[in-house]
PDB file of C-alpha atoms in Angstrom:
ATOM      1  CA  UNK A  26      29.919  22.357 101.314  1.00  0.00           C
ATOM      2  CA  UNK A  27      31.214  20.208 104.125  1.00  0.00           C
ATOM      3  CA  UNK A  28      33.204  18.170 101.777  1.00  0.00           C
ATOM      4  CA  UNK A  29      34.662  19.391  98.503  1.00  0.00           C
ATOM      5  CA  UNK A  30      35.561  16.230  96.744  1.00  0.00           C
ATOM      6  CA  UNK A  31      35.510  15.065  93.150  1.00  0.00           C
ATOM      7  CA  UNK A  32      31.845  14.294  93.162  1.00  0.00           C
ATOM      8  CA  UNK A  33      30.923  17.882  93.829  1.00  0.00           C
ATOM      9  CA  UNK A  34      33.077  18.935  90.948  1.00  0.00           C
ATOM     10  CA  UNK A  35      31.423  16.410  88.756  1.00  0.00           C
ATOM     11  CA  UNK A  36      28.051  17.788  89.719  1.00  0.00           C
ATOM     12  CA  UNK A  37      29.150  21.274  88.755  1.00  0.00           C
ATOM     13  CA  UNK A  38      30.417  20.034  85.377  1.00  0.00           C
ATOM     14  CA  UNK A  39      27.273  18.119  84.543  1.00  0.00           C
ATOM     15  CA  UNK A  40      24.776  20.837  85.415  1.00  0.00           C
ATOM     16  CA  UNK A  41      25.594  23.061  82.372  1.00  0.00           C
ATOM     17  CA  UNK A  42      24.906  20.179  79.967  1.00  0.00           C
ATOM     18  CA  UNK A  43      21.315  21.295  79.227  1.00  0.00           C
ATOM     19  CA  UNK A  44      22.736  24.543  77.848  1.00  0.00           C
ATOM     20  CA  UNK A  45      24.897  22.560  75.457  1.00  0.00           C
ATOM     21  CA  UNK A  46      21.821  20.583  74.445  1.00  0.00           C
ATOM     22  CA  UNK A  47      19.983  23.830  73.861  1.00  0.00           C
ATOM     23  CA  UNK A  48      22.818  25.007  71.669  1.00  0.00           C
ATOM     24  CA  UNK A  49      22.779  21.771  69.778  1.00  0.00           C
ATOM     25  CA  UNK A  50      19.028  22.120  69.398  1.00  0.00           C
ATOM     26  CA  UNK A  51      19.432  25.621  68.000  1.00  0.00           C
ATOM     27  CA  UNK A  52      21.997  24.321  65.523  1.00  0.00           C
ATOM     28  CA  UNK A  53      19.647  21.554  64.417  1.00  0.00           C
ATOM     29  CA  UNK A  54      16.810  24.038  63.909  1.00  0.00           C
ATOM     30  CA  UNK A  55      19.092  26.286  61.873  1.00  0.00           C
ATOM     31  CA  UNK A  56      20.226  23.310  59.834  1.00  0.00           C
ATOM     32  CA  UNK A  57      16.595  22.347  59.204  1.00  0.00           C
ATOM     33  CA  UNK A  58      15.808  25.908  58.188  1.00  0.00           C
ATOM     34  CA  UNK A  59      18.776  25.977  55.807  1.00  0.00           C
ATOM     35  CA  UNK A  60      17.741  22.629  54.325  1.00  0.00           C
ATOM     36  CA  UNK A  61      14.208  23.880  53.921  1.00  0.00           C
ATOM     37  CA  UNK A  62      15.502  27.002  52.196  1.00  0.00           C
ATOM     38  CA  UNK A  63      17.624  24.928  49.857  1.00  0.00           C
ATOM     39  CA  UNK A  64      14.702  22.640  49.064  1.00  0.00           C
ATOM     40  CA  UNK A  65      12.468  25.624  48.400  1.00  0.00           C
ATOM     41  CA  UNK A  66      15.087  27.170  46.160  1.00  0.00           C
ATOM     42  CA  UNK A  67      15.491  23.962  44.197  1.00  0.00           C
ATOM     43  CA  UNK A  68      11.737  23.604  43.858  1.00  0.00           C
ATOM     44  CA  UNK A  69      11.443  27.146  42.534  1.00  0.00           C
ATOM     45  CA  UNK A  70      14.271  26.542  40.098  1.00  0.00           C
ATOM     46  CA  UNK A  71      12.643  23.341  38.818  1.00  0.00           C
ATOM     47  CA  UNK A  72       9.333  25.112  38.205  1.00  0.00           C
ATOM     48  CA  UNK A  73      11.019  27.869  36.226  1.00  0.00           C
ATOM     49  CA  UNK A  74      12.825  25.318  34.090  1.00  0.00           C
ATOM     50  CA  UNK A  75       9.673  23.334  33.295  1.00  0.00           C
ATOM     51  CA  UNK A  76       7.787  26.446  32.173  1.00  0.00           C
ATOM     52  CA  UNK A  77      10.616  28.088  30.310  1.00  0.00           C
ATOM     53  CA  UNK A  78      10.423  25.969  27.115  1.00  0.00           C
ATOM     54  CA  UNK A  79       6.780  26.778  26.279  1.00  0.00           C
ATOM     55  CA  UNK A  80       7.790  29.534  23.879  1.00  0.00           C
ATOM     56  CA  UNK A  81       4.662  29.451  21.674  1.00  0.00           C
ATOM     57  CA  UNK A  82       2.533  30.930  24.464  1.00  0.00           C
ATOM     58  CA  UNK A  83       4.659  34.070  24.355  1.00  0.00           C
ATOM     59  CA  UNK A  84       4.360  34.548  20.573  1.00  0.00           C
ATOM     60  CA  UNK A  85       1.874  36.970  19.075  1.00  0.00           C
ATOM     61  CA  UNK A  86      -0.976  34.945  17.577  1.00  0.00           C
ATOM     62  CA  UNK A  87      -4.053  35.500  15.415  1.00  0.00           C
ATOM     63  CA  UNK A  88      -7.407  33.714  15.552  1.00  0.00           C
ATOM     64  CA  UNK A  89      -8.549  32.602  12.103  1.00  0.00           C
ATOM     65  CA  UNK A  90     -11.719  31.111  10.691  1.00  0.00           C
ATOM     66  CA  UNK A  91     -10.867  28.338   8.192  1.00  0.00           C
ATOM     67  CA  UNK A  92     -13.663  27.566   5.701  1.00  0.00           C
ATOM     68  CA  UNK A  93     -13.429  24.379   3.619  1.00  0.00           C
ATOM     69  CA  UNK A  94     -16.079  22.180   2.033  1.00  0.00           C
ATOM     70  CA  UNK A  95     -18.914  24.082   3.795  1.00  0.00           C
ATOM     71  CA  UNK A  96     -17.248  23.410   7.167  1.00  0.00           C
ATOM     72  CA  UNK A  97     -15.758  26.041   9.490  1.00  0.00           C
ATOM     73  CA  UNK A  98     -12.754  25.549  11.758  1.00  0.00           C
ATOM     74  CA  UNK A  99     -11.240  27.851  14.398  1.00  0.00           C
ATOM     75  CA  UNK A 100      -7.444  28.093  14.269  1.00  0.00           C
ATOM     76  CA  UNK A 101      -5.007  29.980  16.515  1.00  0.00           C
ATOM     77  CA  UNK A 102      -1.573  30.392  14.941  1.00  0.00           C
ATOM     78  CA  UNK A 103       1.505  32.635  15.445  1.00  0.00           C
ATOM     79  CA  UNK A 104       1.294  35.707  13.229  1.00  0.00           C
ATOM     80  CA  UNK A 105       4.869  35.136  12.025  1.00  0.00           C
ATOM     81  CA  UNK A 106       3.995  31.699  10.589  1.00  0.00           C
ATOM     82  CA  UNK A 107       4.424  31.319   6.822  1.00  0.00           C
ATOM     83  CA  UNK A 108       1.735  30.330   4.357  1.00  0.00           C
ATOM     84  CA  UNK A 109       3.364  26.892   4.155  1.00  0.00           C
ATOM     85  CA  UNK A 110       3.048  26.495   7.947  1.00  0.00           C
ATOM     86  CA  UNK A 111      -0.606  27.545   7.739  1.00  0.00           C
ATOM     87  CA  UNK A 112      -1.199  24.784   5.182  1.00  0.00           C
ATOM     88  CA  UNK A 113       0.279  22.224   7.587  1.00  0.00           C
ATOM     89  CA  UNK A 114      -2.080  23.379  10.320  1.00  0.00           C
ATOM     90  CA  UNK A 115      -5.032  23.203   7.908  1.00  0.00           C
ATOM     91  CA  UNK A 116      -3.973  19.656   7.069  1.00  0.00           C
ATOM     92  CA  UNK A 117      -4.138  18.702  10.748  1.00  0.00           C
ATOM     93  CA  UNK A 118      -7.656  20.176  10.964  1.00  0.00           C
ATOM     94  CA  UNK A 119      -9.182  18.875   7.736  1.00  0.00           C
ATOM     95  CA  UNK A 120      -7.042  15.960   6.531  1.00  0.00           C
ATOM     96  CA  UNK A 121      -6.522  17.837   3.240  1.00  0.00           C
ATOM     97  CA  UNK A 122      -2.873  17.416   2.117  1.00  0.00           C
ATOM     98  CA  UNK A 123      -0.975  20.739   1.658  1.00  0.00           C
ATOM     99  CA  UNK A 124      -0.179  19.888  -1.973  1.00  0.00           C
ATOM    100  CA  UNK A 125      -3.912  19.675  -2.742  1.00  0.00           C
ATOM    101  CA  UNK A 126      -4.850  22.938  -1.000  1.00  0.00           C
ATOM    102  CA  UNK A 127      -5.626  26.282  -2.572  1.00  0.00           C
ATOM    103  CA  UNK A 128      -5.627  28.747   0.311  1.00  0.00           C
ATOM    104  CA  UNK A 129      -7.137  32.143  -0.422  1.00  0.00           C
ATOM    105  CA  UNK A 130      -7.122  35.453   1.422  1.00  0.00           C
ATOM    106  CA  UNK A 131      -7.599  38.410  -0.904  1.00  0.00           C
ATOM    107  CA  UNK A 132      -6.235  36.159  -3.638  1.00  0.00           C
ATOM    108  CA  UNK A 133      -4.049  33.060  -3.573  1.00  0.00           C
ATOM    109  CA  UNK A 134      -2.050  32.994  -0.320  1.00  0.00           C
ATOM    110  CA  UNK A 135       1.747  32.815  -0.921  1.00  0.00           C
ATOM    111  CA  UNK A 136       3.573  30.037   0.919  1.00  0.00           C
ATOM    112  CA  UNK A 137       6.841  31.936   1.489  1.00  0.00           C
ATOM    113  CA  UNK A 138       5.384  35.012   3.211  1.00  0.00           C
ATOM    114  CA  UNK A 139       4.306  35.307   6.840  1.00  0.00           C
ATOM    115  CA  UNK A 140       0.788  36.103   7.958  1.00  0.00           C
ATOM    116  CA  UNK A 141       2.094  39.411   9.291  1.00  0.00           C
ATOM    117  CA  UNK A 142       3.491  40.336   5.872  1.00  0.00           C
ATOM    118  CA  UNK A 143       0.195  39.415   4.226  1.00  0.00           C
ATOM    119  CA  UNK A 144      -1.544  41.611   6.838  1.00  0.00           C
ATOM    120  CA  UNK A 145      -3.782  38.838   8.175  1.00  0.00           C
ATOM    121  CA  UNK A 146      -5.384  39.848  11.481  1.00  0.00           C
ATOM    122  CA  UNK A 147      -7.536  38.074  14.055  1.00  0.00           C
ATOM    123  CA  UNK A 148     -11.026  37.265  12.832  1.00  0.00           C
ATOM    124  CA  UNK A 149      -9.924  36.861   9.199  1.00  0.00           C
ATOM    125  CA  UNK A 150     -11.708  34.262   7.098  1.00  0.00           C
ATOM    126  CA  UNK A 151      -9.428  31.931   5.136  1.00  0.00           C
ATOM    127  CA  UNK A 152     -11.036  30.100   2.213  1.00  0.00           C
ATOM    128  CA  UNK A 153      -9.631  26.670   1.325  1.00  0.00           C
ATOM    129  CA  UNK A 154     -10.359  24.835  -1.922  1.00  0.00           C
ATOM    130  CA  UNK A 155      -9.273  21.263  -2.565  1.00  0.00           C
ATOM    131  CA  UNK A 156     -10.232  17.614  -2.484  1.00  0.00           C
ATOM    132  CA  UNK A 157      -8.848  14.734  -0.496  1.00  0.00           C
ATOM    133  CA  UNK A 158      -7.437  11.720  -2.313  1.00  0.00           C
ATOM    134  CA  UNK A 159     -10.564   9.737  -1.441  1.00  0.00           C
ATOM    135  CA  UNK A 160     -12.743  12.479  -2.923  1.00  0.00           C
ATOM    136  CA  UNK A 161     -10.745  12.447  -6.141  1.00  0.00           C
ATOM    137  CA  UNK A 162     -11.054   8.685  -6.458  1.00  0.00           C
ATOM    138  CA  UNK A 163     -14.795   8.877  -5.793  1.00  0.00           C
ATOM    139  CA  UNK A 164     -15.252  11.485  -8.549  1.00  0.00           C
ATOM    140  CA  UNK A 165     -13.269   9.507 -11.105  1.00  0.00           C
ATOM    141  CA  UNK A 166     -15.239   6.261 -10.787  1.00  0.00           C
ATOM    142  CA  UNK A 167     -18.924   7.057 -11.476  1.00  0.00           C
ATOM    143  CA  UNK A 168     -18.724   6.448 -15.241  1.00  0.00           C
ATOM    144  CA  UNK A 169     -17.330   2.954 -14.709  1.00  0.00           C
ATOM    145  CA  UNK A 170     -19.930   2.225 -12.042  1.00  0.00           C
ATOM    146  CA  UNK A 171     -22.759   3.468 -14.272  1.00  0.00           C
ATOM    147  CA  UNK A 172     -21.482   1.374 -17.157  1.00  0.00           C
ATOM    148  CA  UNK A 173     -21.398  -1.769 -15.020  1.00  0.00           C
ATOM    149  CA  UNK A 174     -24.909  -1.130 -13.742  1.00  0.00           C
ATOM    150  CA  UNK A 175     -26.211  -0.581 -17.248  1.00  0.00           C
ATOM    151  CA  UNK A 176     -24.615  -3.815 -18.469  1.00  0.00           C
ATOM    152  CA  UNK A 177     -26.258  -5.713 -15.617  1.00  0.00           C
ATOM    153  CA  UNK A 178     -29.634  -4.256 -16.533  1.00  0.00           C
ATOM    154  CA  UNK A 179     -29.121  -5.080 -20.205  1.00  0.00           C
ATOM    155  CA  UNK A 180     -28.588  -8.733 -19.341  1.00  0.00           C
ATOM    156  CA  UNK A 181     -31.988  -8.837 -17.625  1.00  0.00           C
ATOM    157  CA  UNK A 182     -33.903  -7.179 -20.459  1.00  0.00           C
ATOM    158  CA  UNK A 183     -34.776  -8.403 -23.910  1.00  0.00           C
ATOM    159  CA  UNK A 184     -32.378  -7.325 -26.673  1.00  0.00           C
ATOM    160  CA  UNK A 185     -32.652  -3.621 -27.405  1.00  0.00           C
ATOM    161  CA  UNK A 186     -33.163  -4.183 -31.103  1.00  0.00           C
ATOM    162  CA  UNK A 187     -36.403  -6.073 -30.348  1.00  0.00           C
ATOM    163  CA  UNK A 188     -37.921  -3.267 -28.321  1.00  0.00           C
ATOM    164  CA  UNK A 189     -40.682  -1.353 -30.053  1.00  0.00           C
ATOM    165  CA  UNK A 190     -39.073   2.066 -29.771  1.00  0.00           C
ATOM    166  CA  UNK A 191     -35.988   0.845 -31.677  1.00  0.00           C
ATOM    167  CA  UNK A 192     -37.778  -1.559 -33.967  1.00  0.00           C
ATOM    168  CA  UNK A 193     -39.519   1.258 -35.853  1.00  0.00           C
ATOM    169  CA  UNK A 194     -36.127   2.702 -36.856  1.00  0.00           C
ATOM    170  CA  UNK A 195     -34.409  -0.591 -37.610  1.00  0.00           C
ATOM    171  CA  UNK A 196     -37.315  -1.796 -39.740  1.00  0.00           C
ATOM    172  CA  UNK A 197     -36.443   0.935 -42.250  1.00  0.00           C
ATOM    173  CA  UNK A 198     -33.451  -1.221 -43.159  1.00  0.00           C
ATOM    174  CA  UNK A 199     -29.775  -0.462 -43.522  1.00  0.00           C
ATOM    175  CA  UNK A 200     -29.058   2.978 -45.041  1.00  0.00           C
ATOM    176  CA  UNK A 201     -27.621   2.887 -48.525  1.00  0.00           C
ATOM    177  CA  UNK A 202     -24.864   5.392 -47.816  1.00  0.00           C
ATOM    178  CA  UNK A 203     -23.722   3.826 -44.530  1.00  0.00           C
ATOM    179  CA  UNK A 204     -19.983   3.292 -44.005  1.00  0.00           C
ATOM    180  CA  UNK A 205     -18.740  -0.293 -44.577  1.00  0.00           C
ATOM    181  CA  UNK A 206     -18.530  -2.470 -41.436  1.00  0.00           C
ATOM    182  CA  UNK A 207     -16.089  -5.220 -40.463  1.00  0.00           C
ATOM    183  CA  UNK A 208     -17.232  -7.693 -37.831  1.00  0.00           C
ATOM    184  CA  UNK A 209     -14.791  -8.995 -35.213  1.00  0.00           C
ATOM    185  CA  UNK A 210     -12.135  -6.281 -35.605  1.00  0.00           C
ATOM    186  CA  UNK A 211     -11.182  -3.142 -33.717  1.00  0.00           C
ATOM    187  CA  UNK A 212     -10.026  -0.002 -35.470  1.00  0.00           C
ATOM    188  CA  UNK A 213      -9.139   3.524 -34.440  1.00  0.00           C
ATOM    189  CA  UNK A 214     -11.568   6.310 -35.161  1.00  0.00           C
ATOM    190  CA  UNK A 215     -11.395   7.431 -38.779  1.00  0.00           C
ATOM    191  CA  UNK A 216     -10.119  10.921 -39.594  1.00  0.00           C
ATOM    192  CA  UNK A 217     -13.462  11.734 -41.252  1.00  0.00           C
ATOM    193  CA  UNK A 218     -16.886  11.910 -39.549  1.00  0.00           C
ATOM    194  CA  UNK A 219     -18.920   8.714 -39.155  1.00  0.00           C
ATOM    195  CA  UNK A 220     -21.897   9.364 -41.400  1.00  0.00           C
ATOM    196  CA  UNK A 221     -24.942   7.723 -43.017  1.00  0.00           C
ATOM    197  CA  UNK A 222     -26.443   6.549 -39.701  1.00  0.00           C
ATOM    198  CA  UNK A 223     -29.962   7.109 -38.299  1.00  0.00           C
ATOM    199  CA  UNK A 224     -31.051   8.776 -35.078  1.00  0.00           C
ATOM    200  CA  UNK A 225     -34.167   7.861 -33.081  1.00  0.00           C
ATOM    201  CA  UNK A 226     -36.469   9.938 -35.257  1.00  0.00           C
ATOM    202  CA  UNK A 227     -35.187   8.180 -38.374  1.00  0.00           C
ATOM    203  CA  UNK A 228     -33.213  11.172 -39.611  1.00  0.00           C
ATOM    204  CA  UNK A 229     -29.646  10.998 -40.883  1.00  0.00           C
ATOM    205  CA  UNK A 230     -26.923  11.710 -38.326  1.00  0.00           C
ATOM    206  CA  UNK A 231     -23.138  11.973 -38.387  1.00  0.00           C
ATOM    207  CA  UNK A 232     -20.633  11.838 -35.529  1.00  0.00           C
ATOM    208  CA  UNK A 233     -17.485  13.985 -35.526  1.00  0.00           C
ATOM    209  CA  UNK A 234     -14.913  13.508 -32.771  1.00  0.00           C
ATOM    210  CA  UNK A 235     -13.090  16.795 -32.099  1.00  0.00           C
ATOM    211  CA  UNK A 236     -10.291  15.444 -29.930  1.00  0.00           C
ATOM    212  CA  UNK A 237      -8.397  18.733 -29.737  1.00  0.00           C
ATOM    213  CA  UNK A 238     -11.520  20.368 -28.258  1.00  0.00           C
ATOM    214  CA  UNK A 239     -12.611  17.293 -26.283  1.00  0.00           C
ATOM    215  CA  UNK A 240     -16.024  17.485 -27.946  1.00  0.00           C
ATOM    216  CA  UNK A 241     -18.407  15.172 -29.783  1.00  0.00           C
ATOM    217  CA  UNK A 242     -20.290  16.897 -32.600  1.00  0.00           C
ATOM    218  CA  UNK A 243     -23.660  15.290 -33.327  1.00  0.00           C
ATOM    219  CA  UNK A 244     -24.778  16.617 -36.678  1.00  0.00           C
ATOM    220  CA  UNK A 245     -28.197  16.361 -38.365  1.00  0.00           C
ATOM    221  CA  UNK A 246     -29.725  18.107 -41.341  1.00  0.00           C
ATOM    222  CA  UNK A 247     -31.148  20.774 -39.060  1.00  0.00           C
ATOM    223  CA  UNK A 248     -28.229  21.537 -36.693  1.00  0.00           C
ATOM    224  CA  UNK A 249     -24.997  20.356 -35.057  1.00  0.00           C
ATOM    225  CA  UNK A 250     -24.815  19.823 -31.281  1.00  0.00           C
ATOM    226  CA  UNK A 251     -21.350  20.315 -29.807  1.00  0.00           C
ATOM    227  CA  UNK A 252     -21.268  18.105 -26.701  1.00  0.00           C
ATOM    228  CA  UNK A 253     -18.300  18.162 -24.242  1.00  0.00           C
ATOM    229  CA  UNK A 254     -17.111  14.572 -23.860  1.00  0.00           C
ATOM    230  CA  UNK A 255     -16.745  15.068 -20.115  1.00  0.00           C
ATOM    231  CA  UNK A 256     -20.490  15.653 -19.819  1.00  0.00           C
ATOM    232  CA  UNK A 257     -21.391  12.294 -21.402  1.00  0.00           C
ATOM    233  CA  UNK A 258     -22.144   9.924 -18.520  1.00  0.00           C
ATOM    234  CA  UNK A 259     -22.063   6.635 -20.392  1.00  0.00           C
ATOM    235  CA  UNK A 260     -22.055   4.942 -23.800  1.00  0.00           C
ATOM    236  CA  UNK A 261     -23.941   1.697 -24.426  1.00  0.00           C
ATOM    237  CA  UNK A 262     -24.229  -0.397 -27.556  1.00  0.00           C
ATOM    238  CA  UNK A 263     -25.642  -3.657 -28.860  1.00  0.00           C
ATOM    239  CA  UNK A 264     -25.221  -5.561 -32.124  1.00  0.00           C
ATOM    240  CA  UNK A 265     -28.225  -5.433 -34.447  1.00  0.00           C
ATOM    241  CA  UNK A 266     -29.747  -8.895 -34.894  1.00  0.00           C
ATOM    242  CA  UNK A 267     -29.208 -10.192 -38.393  1.00  0.00           C
ATOM    243  CA  UNK A 268     -26.625  -7.443 -39.013  1.00  0.00           C
ATOM    244  CA  UNK A 269     -24.069  -8.078 -36.262  1.00  0.00           C
ATOM    245  CA  UNK A 270     -21.417  -6.095 -38.137  1.00  0.00           C
ATOM    246  CA  UNK A 271     -23.399  -2.968 -37.133  1.00  0.00           C
ATOM    247  CA  UNK A 272     -24.452  -1.707 -33.699  1.00  0.00           C
ATOM    248  CA  UNK A 273     -27.060   0.565 -32.204  1.00  0.00           C
ATOM    249  CA  UNK A 274     -25.455   2.968 -29.744  1.00  0.00           C
ATOM    250  CA  UNK A 275     -26.641   5.453 -27.085  1.00  0.00           C
ATOM    251  CA  UNK A 276     -24.817   8.441 -25.586  1.00  0.00           C
ATOM    252  CA  UNK A 277     -26.161   9.298 -22.128  1.00  0.00           C
ATOM    253  CA  UNK A 278     -26.088  13.107 -22.008  1.00  0.00           C
ATOM    254  CA  UNK A 279     -27.673  13.470 -18.559  1.00  0.00           C
ATOM    255  CA  UNK A 280     -28.017  11.667 -15.229  1.00  0.00           C
ATOM    256  CA  UNK A 281     -30.742   9.221 -16.340  1.00  0.00           C
ATOM    257  CA  UNK A 282     -31.438   6.904 -19.266  1.00  0.00           C
ATOM    258  CA  UNK A 283     -34.126   9.319 -20.448  1.00  0.00           C
ATOM    259  CA  UNK A 284     -31.289  11.545 -21.731  1.00  0.00           C
ATOM    260  CA  UNK A 285     -29.862   8.874 -24.068  1.00  0.00           C
ATOM    261  CA  UNK A 286     -29.241   9.949 -27.672  1.00  0.00           C
ATOM    262  CA  UNK A 287     -29.572   6.884 -29.921  1.00  0.00           C
ATOM    263  CA  UNK A 288     -27.622   6.279 -33.111  1.00  0.00           C
ATOM    264  CA  UNK A 289     -28.303   3.269 -35.375  1.00  0.00           C
ATOM    265  CA  UNK A 290     -26.065   1.378 -37.821  1.00  0.00           C
ATOM    266  CA  UNK A 291     -22.689   2.201 -36.243  1.00  0.00           C
ATOM    267  CA  UNK A 292     -19.917   0.109 -37.898  1.00  0.00           C
ATOM    268  CA  UNK A 293     -18.803  -2.563 -35.387  1.00  0.00           C
ATOM    269  CA  UNK A 294     -15.060  -1.975 -35.851  1.00  0.00           C
ATOM    270  CA  UNK A 295     -15.368   1.554 -34.375  1.00  0.00           C
ATOM    271  CA  UNK A 296     -17.562   0.749 -31.346  1.00  0.00           C
ATOM    272  CA  UNK A 297     -14.755   0.197 -28.823  1.00  0.00           C
ATOM    273  CA  UNK A 298     -12.799   3.232 -30.052  1.00  0.00           C
ATOM    274  CA  UNK A 299     -15.902   5.427 -29.648  1.00  0.00           C
ATOM    275  CA  UNK A 300     -16.488   4.230 -26.076  1.00  0.00           C
ATOM    276  CA  UNK A 301     -12.851   4.618 -25.082  1.00  0.00           C
ATOM    277  CA  UNK A 302     -12.606   8.111 -26.570  1.00  0.00           C
ATOM    278  CA  UNK A 303     -15.801   9.454 -24.997  1.00  0.00           C
ATOM    279  CA  UNK A 304     -15.295   7.852 -21.573  1.00  0.00           C
ATOM    280  CA  UNK A 305     -11.689   8.939 -21.324  1.00  0.00           C
ATOM    281  CA  UNK A 306      -9.982   5.576 -21.869  1.00  0.00           C
ATOM    282  CA  UNK A 307      -7.497   4.550 -24.503  1.00  0.00           C
ATOM    283  CA  UNK A 308      -6.774   1.137 -25.922  1.00  0.00           C
ATOM    284  CA  UNK A 309      -3.891   0.288 -28.197  1.00  0.00           C
ATOM    285  CA  UNK A 310      -4.577  -2.300 -30.831  1.00  0.00           C
TER     286      UNK A 310
END
């Protein structure tokens, strides 16, 4: 302390500087802590927002067993869903459109009531009946397919009227009381039964078309068979050689040709009308 000049004072002023640095350091640490707290708070807030819109998880649900077309599906659905909503979920599982579904649980399930109101609980079995559009189309085409296949086979074979099994009936000649025939024309079915024809055993047969009942009545001397037209798989016919104004005709009553019921001397003008009526088609002449 020999000399007390400005430099000594400077030294005294500069020595406390580390304390200021320490203070600054403390402020920085506090700032970092505050920033970290803010970041953590924001992160927590973001998480709560992202999870808050998943409302379905908080709804009361039921576990159902959906049974359709011999298949079983597990379905979890809110108990306050309506029958219409259930149909939509079934559509997503099966591909069966809601409009083609019959959903049953202790009877036909109403679309406007909730599962809670219907008293459906977990483990319930829901029966579904219905066909997809592809299934419907597949069911409606077999008769046409069968008819095409039969025509192809007929082209490969000799004429039916030359085959022995038919020849024995045709050789008896044309029945005297047969209805008149007109070759090369098409007429609607008559209002009276087609009569005077032969069946395969050579007996007399008549055909009555009961359109209001959708039935074909095949009558013989012994009995009358009432056949639903929907059960007839196909109808084939062929002109009789030498008498082309008349046909021989077969109604396929079962899945194979062995079930064909043959009728001989059918007037040609009614052949197309018979086929169209039995197979579910209509032609306007």
